[in-house]
PDB file of C-alpha atoms in Angstrom:
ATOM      1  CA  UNK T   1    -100.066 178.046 124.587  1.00  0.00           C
ATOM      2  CA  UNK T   2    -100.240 181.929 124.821  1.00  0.00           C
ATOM      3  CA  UNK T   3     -97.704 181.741 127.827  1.00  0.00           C
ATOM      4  CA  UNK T   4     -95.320 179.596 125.840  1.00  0.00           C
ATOM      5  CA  UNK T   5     -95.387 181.838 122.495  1.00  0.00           C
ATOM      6  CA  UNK T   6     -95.132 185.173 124.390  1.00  0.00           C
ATOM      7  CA  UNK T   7     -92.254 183.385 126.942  1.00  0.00           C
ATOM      8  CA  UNK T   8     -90.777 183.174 123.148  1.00  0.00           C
ATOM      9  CA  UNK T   9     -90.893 186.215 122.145  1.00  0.00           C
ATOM     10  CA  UNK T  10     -89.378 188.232 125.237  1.00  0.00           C
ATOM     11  CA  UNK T  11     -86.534 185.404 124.838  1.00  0.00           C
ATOM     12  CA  UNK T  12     -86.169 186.626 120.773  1.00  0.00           C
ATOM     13  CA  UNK T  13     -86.518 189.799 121.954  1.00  0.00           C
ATOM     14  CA  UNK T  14     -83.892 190.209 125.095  1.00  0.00           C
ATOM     15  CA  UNK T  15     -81.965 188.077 122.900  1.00  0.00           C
ATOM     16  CA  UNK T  16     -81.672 190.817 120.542  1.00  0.00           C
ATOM     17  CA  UNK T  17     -81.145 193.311 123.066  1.00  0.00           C
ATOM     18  CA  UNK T  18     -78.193 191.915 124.228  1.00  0.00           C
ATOM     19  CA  UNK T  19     -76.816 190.812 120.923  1.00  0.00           C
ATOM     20  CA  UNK T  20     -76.889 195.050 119.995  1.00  0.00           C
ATOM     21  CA  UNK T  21     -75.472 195.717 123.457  1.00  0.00           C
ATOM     22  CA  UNK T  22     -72.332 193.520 122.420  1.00  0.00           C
ATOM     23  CA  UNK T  23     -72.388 194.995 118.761  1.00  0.00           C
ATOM     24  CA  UNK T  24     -72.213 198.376 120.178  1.00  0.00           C
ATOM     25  CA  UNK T  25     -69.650 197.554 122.952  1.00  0.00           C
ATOM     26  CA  UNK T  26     -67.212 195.650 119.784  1.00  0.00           C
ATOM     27  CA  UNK T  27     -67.567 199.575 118.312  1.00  0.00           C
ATOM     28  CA  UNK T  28     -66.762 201.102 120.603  1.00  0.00           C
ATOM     29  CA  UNK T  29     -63.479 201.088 121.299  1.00  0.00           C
ATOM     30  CA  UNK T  30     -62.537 201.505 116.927  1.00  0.00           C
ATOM     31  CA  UNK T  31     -64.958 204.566 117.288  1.00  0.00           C
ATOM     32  CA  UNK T  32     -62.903 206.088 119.757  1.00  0.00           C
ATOM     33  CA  UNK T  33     -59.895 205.613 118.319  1.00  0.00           C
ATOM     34  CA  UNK T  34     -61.190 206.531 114.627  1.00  0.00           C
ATOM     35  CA  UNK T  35     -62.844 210.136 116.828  1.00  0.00           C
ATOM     36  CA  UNK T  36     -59.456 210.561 118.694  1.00  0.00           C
ATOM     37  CA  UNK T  37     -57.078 209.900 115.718  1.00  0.00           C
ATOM     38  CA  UNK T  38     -58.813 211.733 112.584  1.00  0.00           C
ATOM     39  CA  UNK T  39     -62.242 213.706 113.618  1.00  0.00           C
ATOM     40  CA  UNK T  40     -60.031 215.685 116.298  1.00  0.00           C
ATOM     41  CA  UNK T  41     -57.468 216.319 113.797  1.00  0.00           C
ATOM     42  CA  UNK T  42     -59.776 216.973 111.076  1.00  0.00           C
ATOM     43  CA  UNK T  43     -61.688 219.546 113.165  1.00  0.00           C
ATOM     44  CA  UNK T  44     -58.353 221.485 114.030  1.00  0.00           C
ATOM     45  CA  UNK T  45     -57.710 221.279 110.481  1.00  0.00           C
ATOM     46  CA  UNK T  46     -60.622 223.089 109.249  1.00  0.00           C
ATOM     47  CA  UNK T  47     -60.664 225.620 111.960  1.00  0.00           C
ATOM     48  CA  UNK T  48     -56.508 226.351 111.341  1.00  0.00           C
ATOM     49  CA  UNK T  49     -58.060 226.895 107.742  1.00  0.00           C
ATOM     50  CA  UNK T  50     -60.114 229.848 109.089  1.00  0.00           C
ATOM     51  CA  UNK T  51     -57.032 231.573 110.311  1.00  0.00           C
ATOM     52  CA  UNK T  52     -55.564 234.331 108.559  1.00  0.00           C
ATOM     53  CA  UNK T  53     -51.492 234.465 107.869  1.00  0.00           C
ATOM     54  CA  UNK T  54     -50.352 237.874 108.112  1.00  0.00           C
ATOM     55  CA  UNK T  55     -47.387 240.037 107.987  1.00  0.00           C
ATOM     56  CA  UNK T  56     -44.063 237.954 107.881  1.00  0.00           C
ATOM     57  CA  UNK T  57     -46.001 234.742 108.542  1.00  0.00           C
ATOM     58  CA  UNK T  58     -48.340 235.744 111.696  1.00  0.00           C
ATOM     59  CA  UNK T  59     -50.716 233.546 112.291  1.00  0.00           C
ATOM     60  CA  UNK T  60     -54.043 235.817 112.881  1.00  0.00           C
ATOM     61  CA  UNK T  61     -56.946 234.072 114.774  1.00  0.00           C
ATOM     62  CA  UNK T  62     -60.188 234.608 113.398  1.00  0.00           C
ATOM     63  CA  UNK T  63     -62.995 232.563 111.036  1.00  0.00           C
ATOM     64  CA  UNK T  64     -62.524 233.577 107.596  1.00  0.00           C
ATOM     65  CA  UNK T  65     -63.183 231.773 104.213  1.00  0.00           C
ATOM     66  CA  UNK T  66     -60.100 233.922 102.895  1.00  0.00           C
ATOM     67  CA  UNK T  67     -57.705 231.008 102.746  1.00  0.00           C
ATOM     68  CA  UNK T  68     -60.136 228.954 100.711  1.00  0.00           C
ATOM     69  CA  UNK T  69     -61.055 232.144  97.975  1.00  0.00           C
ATOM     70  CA  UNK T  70     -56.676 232.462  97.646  1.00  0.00           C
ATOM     71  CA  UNK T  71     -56.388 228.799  97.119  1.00  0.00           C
ATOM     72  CA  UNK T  72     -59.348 228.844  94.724  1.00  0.00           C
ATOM     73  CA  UNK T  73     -58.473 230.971  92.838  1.00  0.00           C
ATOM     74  CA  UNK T  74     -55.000 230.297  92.461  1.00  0.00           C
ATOM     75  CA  UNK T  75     -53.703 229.699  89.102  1.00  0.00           C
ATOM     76  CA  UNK T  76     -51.009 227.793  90.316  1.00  0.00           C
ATOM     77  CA  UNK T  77     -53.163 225.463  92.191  1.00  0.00           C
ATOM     78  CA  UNK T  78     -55.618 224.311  89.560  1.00  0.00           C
ATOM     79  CA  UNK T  79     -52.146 223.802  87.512  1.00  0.00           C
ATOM     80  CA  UNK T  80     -50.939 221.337  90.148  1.00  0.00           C
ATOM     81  CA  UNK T  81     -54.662 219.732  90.827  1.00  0.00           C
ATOM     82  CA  UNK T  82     -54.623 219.051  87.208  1.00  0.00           C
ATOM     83  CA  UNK T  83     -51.346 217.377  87.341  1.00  0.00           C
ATOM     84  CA  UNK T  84     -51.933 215.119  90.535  1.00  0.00           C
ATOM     85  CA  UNK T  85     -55.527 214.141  88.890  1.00  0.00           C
ATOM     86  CA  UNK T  86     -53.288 213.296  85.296  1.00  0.00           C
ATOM     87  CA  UNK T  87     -51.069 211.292  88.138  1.00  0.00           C
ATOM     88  CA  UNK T  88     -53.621 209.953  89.500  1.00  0.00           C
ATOM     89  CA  UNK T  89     -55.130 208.344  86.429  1.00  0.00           C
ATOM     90  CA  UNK T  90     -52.039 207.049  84.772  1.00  0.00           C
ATOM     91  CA  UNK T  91     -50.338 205.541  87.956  1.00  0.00           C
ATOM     92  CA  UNK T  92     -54.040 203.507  87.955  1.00  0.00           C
ATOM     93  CA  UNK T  93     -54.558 202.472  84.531  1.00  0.00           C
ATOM     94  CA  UNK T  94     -50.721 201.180  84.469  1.00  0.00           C
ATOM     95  CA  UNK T  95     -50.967 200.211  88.102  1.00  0.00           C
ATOM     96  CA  UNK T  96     -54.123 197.879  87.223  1.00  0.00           C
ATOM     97  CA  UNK T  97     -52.870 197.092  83.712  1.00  0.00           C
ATOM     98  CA  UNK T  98     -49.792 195.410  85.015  1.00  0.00           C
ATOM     99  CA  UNK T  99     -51.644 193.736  88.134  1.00  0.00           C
ATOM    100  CA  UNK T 100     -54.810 191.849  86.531  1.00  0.00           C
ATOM    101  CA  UNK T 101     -52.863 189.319  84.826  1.00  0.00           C
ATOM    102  CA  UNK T 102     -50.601 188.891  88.398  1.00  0.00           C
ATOM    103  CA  UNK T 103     -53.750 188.646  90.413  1.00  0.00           C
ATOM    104  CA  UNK T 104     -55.364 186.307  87.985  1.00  0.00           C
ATOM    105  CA  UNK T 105     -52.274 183.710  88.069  1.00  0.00           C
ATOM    106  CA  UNK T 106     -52.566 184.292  92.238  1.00  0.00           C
ATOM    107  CA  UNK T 107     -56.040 183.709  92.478  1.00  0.00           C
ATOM    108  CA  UNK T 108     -56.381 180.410  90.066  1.00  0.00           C
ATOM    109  CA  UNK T 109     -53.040 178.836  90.358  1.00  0.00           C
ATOM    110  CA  UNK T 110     -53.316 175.621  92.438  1.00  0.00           C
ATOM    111  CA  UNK T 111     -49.031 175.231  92.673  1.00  0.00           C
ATOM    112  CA  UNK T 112     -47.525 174.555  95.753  1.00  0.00           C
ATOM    113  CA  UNK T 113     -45.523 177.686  95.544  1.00  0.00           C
ATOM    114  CA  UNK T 114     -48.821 179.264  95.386  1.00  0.00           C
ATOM    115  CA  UNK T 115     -47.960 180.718  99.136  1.00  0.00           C
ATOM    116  CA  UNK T 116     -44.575 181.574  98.507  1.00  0.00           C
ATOM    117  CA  UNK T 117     -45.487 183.395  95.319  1.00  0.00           C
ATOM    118  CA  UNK T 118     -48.768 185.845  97.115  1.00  0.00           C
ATOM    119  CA  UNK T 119     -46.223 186.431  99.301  1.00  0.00           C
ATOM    120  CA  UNK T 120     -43.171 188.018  96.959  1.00  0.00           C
ATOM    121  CA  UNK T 121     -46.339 189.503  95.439  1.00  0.00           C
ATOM    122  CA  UNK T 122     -47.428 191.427  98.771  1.00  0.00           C
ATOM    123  CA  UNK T 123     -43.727 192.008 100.263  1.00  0.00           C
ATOM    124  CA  UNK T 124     -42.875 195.051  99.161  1.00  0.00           C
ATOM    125  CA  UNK T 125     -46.049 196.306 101.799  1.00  0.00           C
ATOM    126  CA  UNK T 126     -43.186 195.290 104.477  1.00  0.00           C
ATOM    127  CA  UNK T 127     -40.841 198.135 103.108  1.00  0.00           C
ATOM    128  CA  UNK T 128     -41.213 201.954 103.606  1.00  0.00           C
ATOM    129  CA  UNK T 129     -42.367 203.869 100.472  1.00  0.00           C
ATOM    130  CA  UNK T 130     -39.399 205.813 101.248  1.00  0.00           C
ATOM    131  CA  UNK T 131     -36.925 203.110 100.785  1.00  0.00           C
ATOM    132  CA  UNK T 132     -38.415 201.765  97.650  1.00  0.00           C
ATOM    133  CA  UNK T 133     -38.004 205.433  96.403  1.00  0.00           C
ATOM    134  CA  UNK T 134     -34.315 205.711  97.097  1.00  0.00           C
ATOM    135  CA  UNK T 135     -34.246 201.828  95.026  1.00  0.00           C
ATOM    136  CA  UNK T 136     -35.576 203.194  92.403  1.00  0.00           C
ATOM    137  CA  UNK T 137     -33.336 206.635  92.379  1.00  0.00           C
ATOM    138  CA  UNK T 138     -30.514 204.426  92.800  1.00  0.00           C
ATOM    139  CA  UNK T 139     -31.908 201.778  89.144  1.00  0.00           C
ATOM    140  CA  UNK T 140     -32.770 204.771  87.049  1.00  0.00           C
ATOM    141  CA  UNK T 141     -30.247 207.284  87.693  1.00  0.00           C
ATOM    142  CA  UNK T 142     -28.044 208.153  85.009  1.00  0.00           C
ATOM    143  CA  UNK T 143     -24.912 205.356  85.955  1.00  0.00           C
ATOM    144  CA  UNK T 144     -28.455 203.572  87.525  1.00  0.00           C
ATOM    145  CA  UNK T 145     -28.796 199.781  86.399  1.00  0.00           C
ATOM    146  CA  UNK T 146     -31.371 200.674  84.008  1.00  0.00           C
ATOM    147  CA  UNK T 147     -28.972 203.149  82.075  1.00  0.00           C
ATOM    148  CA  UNK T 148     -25.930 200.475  82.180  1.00  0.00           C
ATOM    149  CA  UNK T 149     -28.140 197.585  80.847  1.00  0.00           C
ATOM    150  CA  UNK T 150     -29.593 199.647  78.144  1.00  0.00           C
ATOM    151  CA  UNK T 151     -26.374 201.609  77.113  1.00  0.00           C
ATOM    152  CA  UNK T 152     -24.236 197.276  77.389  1.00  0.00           C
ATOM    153  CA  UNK T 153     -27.566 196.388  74.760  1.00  0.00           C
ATOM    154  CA  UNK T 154     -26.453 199.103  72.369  1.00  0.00           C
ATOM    155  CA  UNK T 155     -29.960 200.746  72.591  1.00  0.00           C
ATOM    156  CA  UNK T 156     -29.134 203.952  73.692  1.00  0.00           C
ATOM    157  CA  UNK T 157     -25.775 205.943  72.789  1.00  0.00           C
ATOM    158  CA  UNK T 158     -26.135 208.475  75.983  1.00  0.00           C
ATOM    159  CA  UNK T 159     -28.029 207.814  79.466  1.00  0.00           C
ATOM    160  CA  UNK T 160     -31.804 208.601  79.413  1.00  0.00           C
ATOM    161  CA  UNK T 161     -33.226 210.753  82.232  1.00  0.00           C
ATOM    162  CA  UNK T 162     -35.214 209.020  84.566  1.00  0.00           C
ATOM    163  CA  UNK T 163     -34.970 210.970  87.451  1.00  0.00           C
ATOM    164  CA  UNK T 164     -36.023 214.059  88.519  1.00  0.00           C
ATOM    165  CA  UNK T 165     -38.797 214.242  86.363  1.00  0.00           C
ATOM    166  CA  UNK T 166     -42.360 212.536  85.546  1.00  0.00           C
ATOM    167  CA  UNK T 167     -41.556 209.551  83.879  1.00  0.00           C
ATOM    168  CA  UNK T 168     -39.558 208.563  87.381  1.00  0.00           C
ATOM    169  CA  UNK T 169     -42.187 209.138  89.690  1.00  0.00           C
ATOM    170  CA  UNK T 170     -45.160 207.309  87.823  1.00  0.00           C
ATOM    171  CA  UNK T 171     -42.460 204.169  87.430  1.00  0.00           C
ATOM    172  CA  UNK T 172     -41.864 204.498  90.911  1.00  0.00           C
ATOM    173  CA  UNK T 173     -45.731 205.015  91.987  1.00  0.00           C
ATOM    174  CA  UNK T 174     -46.902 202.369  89.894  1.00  0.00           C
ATOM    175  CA  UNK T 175     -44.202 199.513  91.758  1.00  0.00           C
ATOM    176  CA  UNK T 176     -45.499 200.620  94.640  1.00  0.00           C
ATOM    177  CA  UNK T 177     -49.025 200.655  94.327  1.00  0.00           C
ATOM    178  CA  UNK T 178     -48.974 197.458  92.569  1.00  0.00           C
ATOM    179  CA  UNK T 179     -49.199 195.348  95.631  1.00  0.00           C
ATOM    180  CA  UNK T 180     -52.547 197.139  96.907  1.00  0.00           C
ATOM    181  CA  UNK T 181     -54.006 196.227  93.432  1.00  0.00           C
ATOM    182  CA  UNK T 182     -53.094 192.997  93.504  1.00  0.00           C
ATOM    183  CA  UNK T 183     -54.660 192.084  96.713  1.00  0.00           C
ATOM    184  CA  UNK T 184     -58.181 193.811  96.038  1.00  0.00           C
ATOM    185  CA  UNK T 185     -58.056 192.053  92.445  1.00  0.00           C
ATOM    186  CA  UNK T 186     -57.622 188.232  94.122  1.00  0.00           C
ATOM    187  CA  UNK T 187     -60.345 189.186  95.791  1.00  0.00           C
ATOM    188  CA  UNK T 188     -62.589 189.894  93.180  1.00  0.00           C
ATOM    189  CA  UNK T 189     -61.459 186.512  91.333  1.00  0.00           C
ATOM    190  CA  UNK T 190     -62.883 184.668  94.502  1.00  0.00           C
ATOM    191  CA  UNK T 191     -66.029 186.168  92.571  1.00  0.00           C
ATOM    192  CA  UNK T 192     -65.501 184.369  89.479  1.00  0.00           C
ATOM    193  CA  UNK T 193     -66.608 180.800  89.317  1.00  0.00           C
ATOM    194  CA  UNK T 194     -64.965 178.483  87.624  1.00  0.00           C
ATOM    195  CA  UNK T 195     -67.862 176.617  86.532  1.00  0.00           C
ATOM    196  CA  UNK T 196     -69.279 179.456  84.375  1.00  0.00           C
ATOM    197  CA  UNK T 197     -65.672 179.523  82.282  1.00  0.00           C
ATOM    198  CA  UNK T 198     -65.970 175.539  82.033  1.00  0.00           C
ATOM    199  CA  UNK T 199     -69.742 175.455  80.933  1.00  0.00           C
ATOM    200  CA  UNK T 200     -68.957 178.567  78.455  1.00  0.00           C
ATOM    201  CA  UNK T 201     -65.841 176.597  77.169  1.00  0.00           C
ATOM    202  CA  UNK T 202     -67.954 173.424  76.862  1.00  0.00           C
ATOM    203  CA  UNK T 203     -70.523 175.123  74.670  1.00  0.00           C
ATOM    204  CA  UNK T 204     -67.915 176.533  72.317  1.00  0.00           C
ATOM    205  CA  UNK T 205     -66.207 179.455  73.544  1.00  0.00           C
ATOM    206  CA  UNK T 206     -63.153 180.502  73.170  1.00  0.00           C
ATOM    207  CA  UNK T 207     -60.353 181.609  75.553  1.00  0.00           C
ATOM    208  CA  UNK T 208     -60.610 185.117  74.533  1.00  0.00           C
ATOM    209  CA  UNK T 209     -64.510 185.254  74.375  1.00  0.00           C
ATOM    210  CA  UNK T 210     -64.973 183.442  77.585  1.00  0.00           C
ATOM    211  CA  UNK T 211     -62.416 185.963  79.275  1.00  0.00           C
ATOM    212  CA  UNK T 212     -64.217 188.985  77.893  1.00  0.00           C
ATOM    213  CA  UNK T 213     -68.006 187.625  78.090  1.00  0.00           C
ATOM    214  CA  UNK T 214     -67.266 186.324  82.016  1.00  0.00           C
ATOM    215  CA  UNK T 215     -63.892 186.493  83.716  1.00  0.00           C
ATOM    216  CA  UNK T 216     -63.507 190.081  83.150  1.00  0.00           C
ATOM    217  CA  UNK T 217     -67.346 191.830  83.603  1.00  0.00           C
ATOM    218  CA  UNK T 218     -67.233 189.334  86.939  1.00  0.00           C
ATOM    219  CA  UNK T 219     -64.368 190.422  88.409  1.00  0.00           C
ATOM    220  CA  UNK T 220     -64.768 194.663  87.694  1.00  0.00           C
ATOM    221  CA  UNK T 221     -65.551 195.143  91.328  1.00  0.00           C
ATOM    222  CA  UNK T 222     -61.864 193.559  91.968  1.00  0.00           C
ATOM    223  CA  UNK T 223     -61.018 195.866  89.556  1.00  0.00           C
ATOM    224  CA  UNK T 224     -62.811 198.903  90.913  1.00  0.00           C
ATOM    225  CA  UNK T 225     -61.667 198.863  94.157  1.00  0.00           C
ATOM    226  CA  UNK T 226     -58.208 198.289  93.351  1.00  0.00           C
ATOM    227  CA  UNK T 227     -58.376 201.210  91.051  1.00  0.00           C
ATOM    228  CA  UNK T 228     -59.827 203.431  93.614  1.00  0.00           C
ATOM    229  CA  UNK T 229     -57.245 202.473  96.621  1.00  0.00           C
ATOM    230  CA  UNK T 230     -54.318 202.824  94.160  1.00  0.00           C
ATOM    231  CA  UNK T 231     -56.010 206.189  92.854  1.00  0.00           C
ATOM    232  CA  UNK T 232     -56.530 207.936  96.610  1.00  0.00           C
ATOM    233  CA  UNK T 233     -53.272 206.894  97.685  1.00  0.00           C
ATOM    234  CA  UNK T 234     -51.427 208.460  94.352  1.00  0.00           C
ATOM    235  CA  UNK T 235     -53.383 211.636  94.548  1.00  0.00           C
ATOM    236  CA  UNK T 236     -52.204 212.063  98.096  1.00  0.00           C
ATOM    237  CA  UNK T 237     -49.139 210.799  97.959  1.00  0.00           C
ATOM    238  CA  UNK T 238     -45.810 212.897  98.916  1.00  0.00           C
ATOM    239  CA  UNK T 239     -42.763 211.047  99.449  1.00  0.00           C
ATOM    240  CA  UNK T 240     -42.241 209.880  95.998  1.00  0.00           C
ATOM    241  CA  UNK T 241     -43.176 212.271  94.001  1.00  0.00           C
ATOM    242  CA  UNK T 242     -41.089 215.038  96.341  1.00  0.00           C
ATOM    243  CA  UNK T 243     -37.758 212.129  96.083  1.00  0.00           C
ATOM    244  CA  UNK T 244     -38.102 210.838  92.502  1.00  0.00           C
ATOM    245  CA  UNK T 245     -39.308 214.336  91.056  1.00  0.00           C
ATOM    246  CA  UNK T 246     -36.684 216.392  92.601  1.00  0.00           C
ATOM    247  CA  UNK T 247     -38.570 219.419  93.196  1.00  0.00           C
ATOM    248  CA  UNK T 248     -39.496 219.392  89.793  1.00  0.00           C
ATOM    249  CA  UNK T 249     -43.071 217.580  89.984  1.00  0.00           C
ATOM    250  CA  UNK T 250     -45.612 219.645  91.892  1.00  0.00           C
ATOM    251  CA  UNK T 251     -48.860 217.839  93.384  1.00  0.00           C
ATOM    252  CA  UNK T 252     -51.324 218.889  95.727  1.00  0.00           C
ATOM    253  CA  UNK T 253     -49.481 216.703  99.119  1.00  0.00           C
ATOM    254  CA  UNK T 254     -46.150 218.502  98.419  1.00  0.00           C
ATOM    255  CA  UNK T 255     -47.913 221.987  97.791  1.00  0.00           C
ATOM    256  CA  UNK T 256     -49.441 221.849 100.956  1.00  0.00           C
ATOM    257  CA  UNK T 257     -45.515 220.753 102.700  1.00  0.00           C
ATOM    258  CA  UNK T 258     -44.587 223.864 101.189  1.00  0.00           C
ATOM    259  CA  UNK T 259     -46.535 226.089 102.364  1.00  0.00           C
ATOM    260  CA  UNK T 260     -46.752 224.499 105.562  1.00  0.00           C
ATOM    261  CA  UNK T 261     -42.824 224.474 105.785  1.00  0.00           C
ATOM    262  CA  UNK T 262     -41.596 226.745 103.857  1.00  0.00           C
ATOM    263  CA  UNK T 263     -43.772 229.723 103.514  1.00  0.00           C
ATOM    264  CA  UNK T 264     -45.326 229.006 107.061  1.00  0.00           C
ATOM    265  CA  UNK T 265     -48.726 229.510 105.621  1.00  0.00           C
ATOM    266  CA  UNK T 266     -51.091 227.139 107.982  1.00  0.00           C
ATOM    267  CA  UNK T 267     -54.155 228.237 106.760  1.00  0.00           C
ATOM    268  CA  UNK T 268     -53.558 227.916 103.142  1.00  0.00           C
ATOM    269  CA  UNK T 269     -52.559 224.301 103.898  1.00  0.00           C
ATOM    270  CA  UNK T 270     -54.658 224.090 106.059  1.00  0.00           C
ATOM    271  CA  UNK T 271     -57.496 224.902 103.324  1.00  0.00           C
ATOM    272  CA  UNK T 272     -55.510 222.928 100.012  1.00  0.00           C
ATOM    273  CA  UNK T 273     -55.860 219.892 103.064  1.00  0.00           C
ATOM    274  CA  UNK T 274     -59.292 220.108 103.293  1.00  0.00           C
ATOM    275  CA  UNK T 275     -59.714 220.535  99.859  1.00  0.00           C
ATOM    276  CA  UNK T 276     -58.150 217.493  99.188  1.00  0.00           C
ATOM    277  CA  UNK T 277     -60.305 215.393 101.899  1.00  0.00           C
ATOM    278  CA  UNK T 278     -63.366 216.391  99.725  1.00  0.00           C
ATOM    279  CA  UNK T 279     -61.615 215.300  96.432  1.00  0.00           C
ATOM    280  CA  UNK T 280     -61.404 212.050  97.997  1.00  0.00           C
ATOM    281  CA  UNK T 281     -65.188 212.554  99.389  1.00  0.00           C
ATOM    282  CA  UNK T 282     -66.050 212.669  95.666  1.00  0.00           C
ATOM    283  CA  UNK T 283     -64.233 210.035  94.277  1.00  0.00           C
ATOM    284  CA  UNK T 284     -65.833 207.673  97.174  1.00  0.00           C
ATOM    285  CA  UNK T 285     -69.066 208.658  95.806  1.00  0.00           C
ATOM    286  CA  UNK T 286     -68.534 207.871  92.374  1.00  0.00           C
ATOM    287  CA  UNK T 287     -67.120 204.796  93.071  1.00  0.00           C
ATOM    288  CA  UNK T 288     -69.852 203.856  95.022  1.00  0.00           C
ATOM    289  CA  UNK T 289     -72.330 204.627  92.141  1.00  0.00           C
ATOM    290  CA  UNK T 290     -70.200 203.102  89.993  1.00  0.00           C
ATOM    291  CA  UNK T 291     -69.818 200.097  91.997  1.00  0.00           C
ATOM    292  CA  UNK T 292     -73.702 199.214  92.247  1.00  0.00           C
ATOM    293  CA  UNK T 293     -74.050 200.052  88.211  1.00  0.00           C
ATOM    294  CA  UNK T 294     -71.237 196.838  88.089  1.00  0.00           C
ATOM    295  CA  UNK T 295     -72.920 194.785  90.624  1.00  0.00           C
ATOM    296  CA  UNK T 296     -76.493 195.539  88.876  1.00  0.00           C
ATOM    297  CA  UNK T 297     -75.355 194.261  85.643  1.00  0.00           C
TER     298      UNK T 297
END
């Protein structure tokens, strides 16, 4: 009997040898690729942010924390780091404001067009950002769609600006993050059991109560996540701000183009880049904390 139970246990345990063997081998190859596509470049990164510039835009090897003290304490920099974190938030709240009640229709409907309808939801994802930009240029410029249907209404006597300012870029933003809200936010539905809204409904609750007492609190980690993936991609993002601001909207992404491009300093880009990375680093963090006070409820 001893033979059989130990036979059993050095099959449990080889078994469990080679089931971490093929875990590990699965890895491997998306560690590689994760270590040869962003660790490498992060680690030139923050030793380019070492550098000194100097002169008429010499770049100076050596490893110096001066680029991080200039971009510290900048002035100009907070400025803009203030106004990509105001971005940030509104582009969310509007983002996930307009989304919930999309994802909500998506995730309970039981139509036929059901399919047909996630996808329109999703299909912008198959156009560039840059495209969608130039759309949007083209709608709310001054002769823009927008302009013509309003001025035809009789609501406005002269064309409003919607370009080339803030107002365009967070209607812009928002359209295009709305799809990555969406799809975080069905997800968090698939949280949400029906059952629960039909037992709270069948003891008296309203619509309204039984959306605010269980639809809602159940589905926040939906909620959270797609606030947080719509949040790190606004904060970072470039092309539509730089296209639908018109040089006129400064954030962190096209600070760092500029003085990558324009005033050749690598460092200090280098440096606002890295900065940046550890913005994200601390958003990750809170949502994280904030996640598990949700989950603990």
């Amino acid at each position: 009997m001893d033979g059989v139970t130990r036979m059993r246990t050095s099959s449990r345990s080889s078994g469990g040898r080679t089931s971490r063997a093929a875990r590990a081998a699965l890895l491997a190859p998306g560690l590689v690729a994760i270590g040869v596509s962003f660790l490498v470049p992060l680690a030139w990164l923050a030793r380019m942010s070492l550098n000194r510039t100097v002169g008429s835009a010499e770049l100076q090897s050596a490893v110096s924390p001066q680029s991080y003290v200039d971009v510290l304490t900048d002035e100009f920099v907070w400025k803009i780091a203030w106004q990509t974190l105001q971005l940030g938030v509104l582009v969310t709240v509007l983002a996930i404001a307009v989304s919930y009640p999309i994802a909500l229709f998506l995730a309970r409907t039981r139509s036929r067009l059901r399919g047909l309808l996630m996808a329109l939801a999703i299909a912008p994802l198959l156009t560039s950002s840059v495209v969608r930009t130039f759309g949007w240029l083209t709608l709310l410029s001054d002769d823009g769609v927008v302009n013509s249907v309003l001025s035809g209404l009789g609501v406005t006597s002269e064309p409003l600006t919607l370009t080339n300012n803030r107002t365009g870029v967070v209607i812009a933003l928002v359209e295009i993050m709305m799809p990555y809200a969406i799809i975080a936010m069905i997800a968090g539905f698939g949280r949400v059991s029906k059952d629960l809204e039909d037992a709270a409904g069948s003891l008296g609750a309203g619509r309204l109560r039984c959306f605010l007492r269980i639809t809602f609190p159940l589905s926040l980690p939906g909620v959270l996540t797609g606030a947080l993936m719509v949040f790190v991609l606004t904060i970072s993002a470039f092309v539509t701000p730089r296209l639908m601001g018109g040089g006129r909207v400064f954030v962190i992404a096209t600070e760092i183009f500029d003085q990558a491009t324009t005033t050749l300093d690598w460092p200090r880009a280098s440096a606002l880049s890295i900065l940046l990375l550890f913005l994200f680093g601390v958003f990750l963090v809170l949502y994280q904390r904030l996640f598990r006070l949700v989950e603990g409820r």
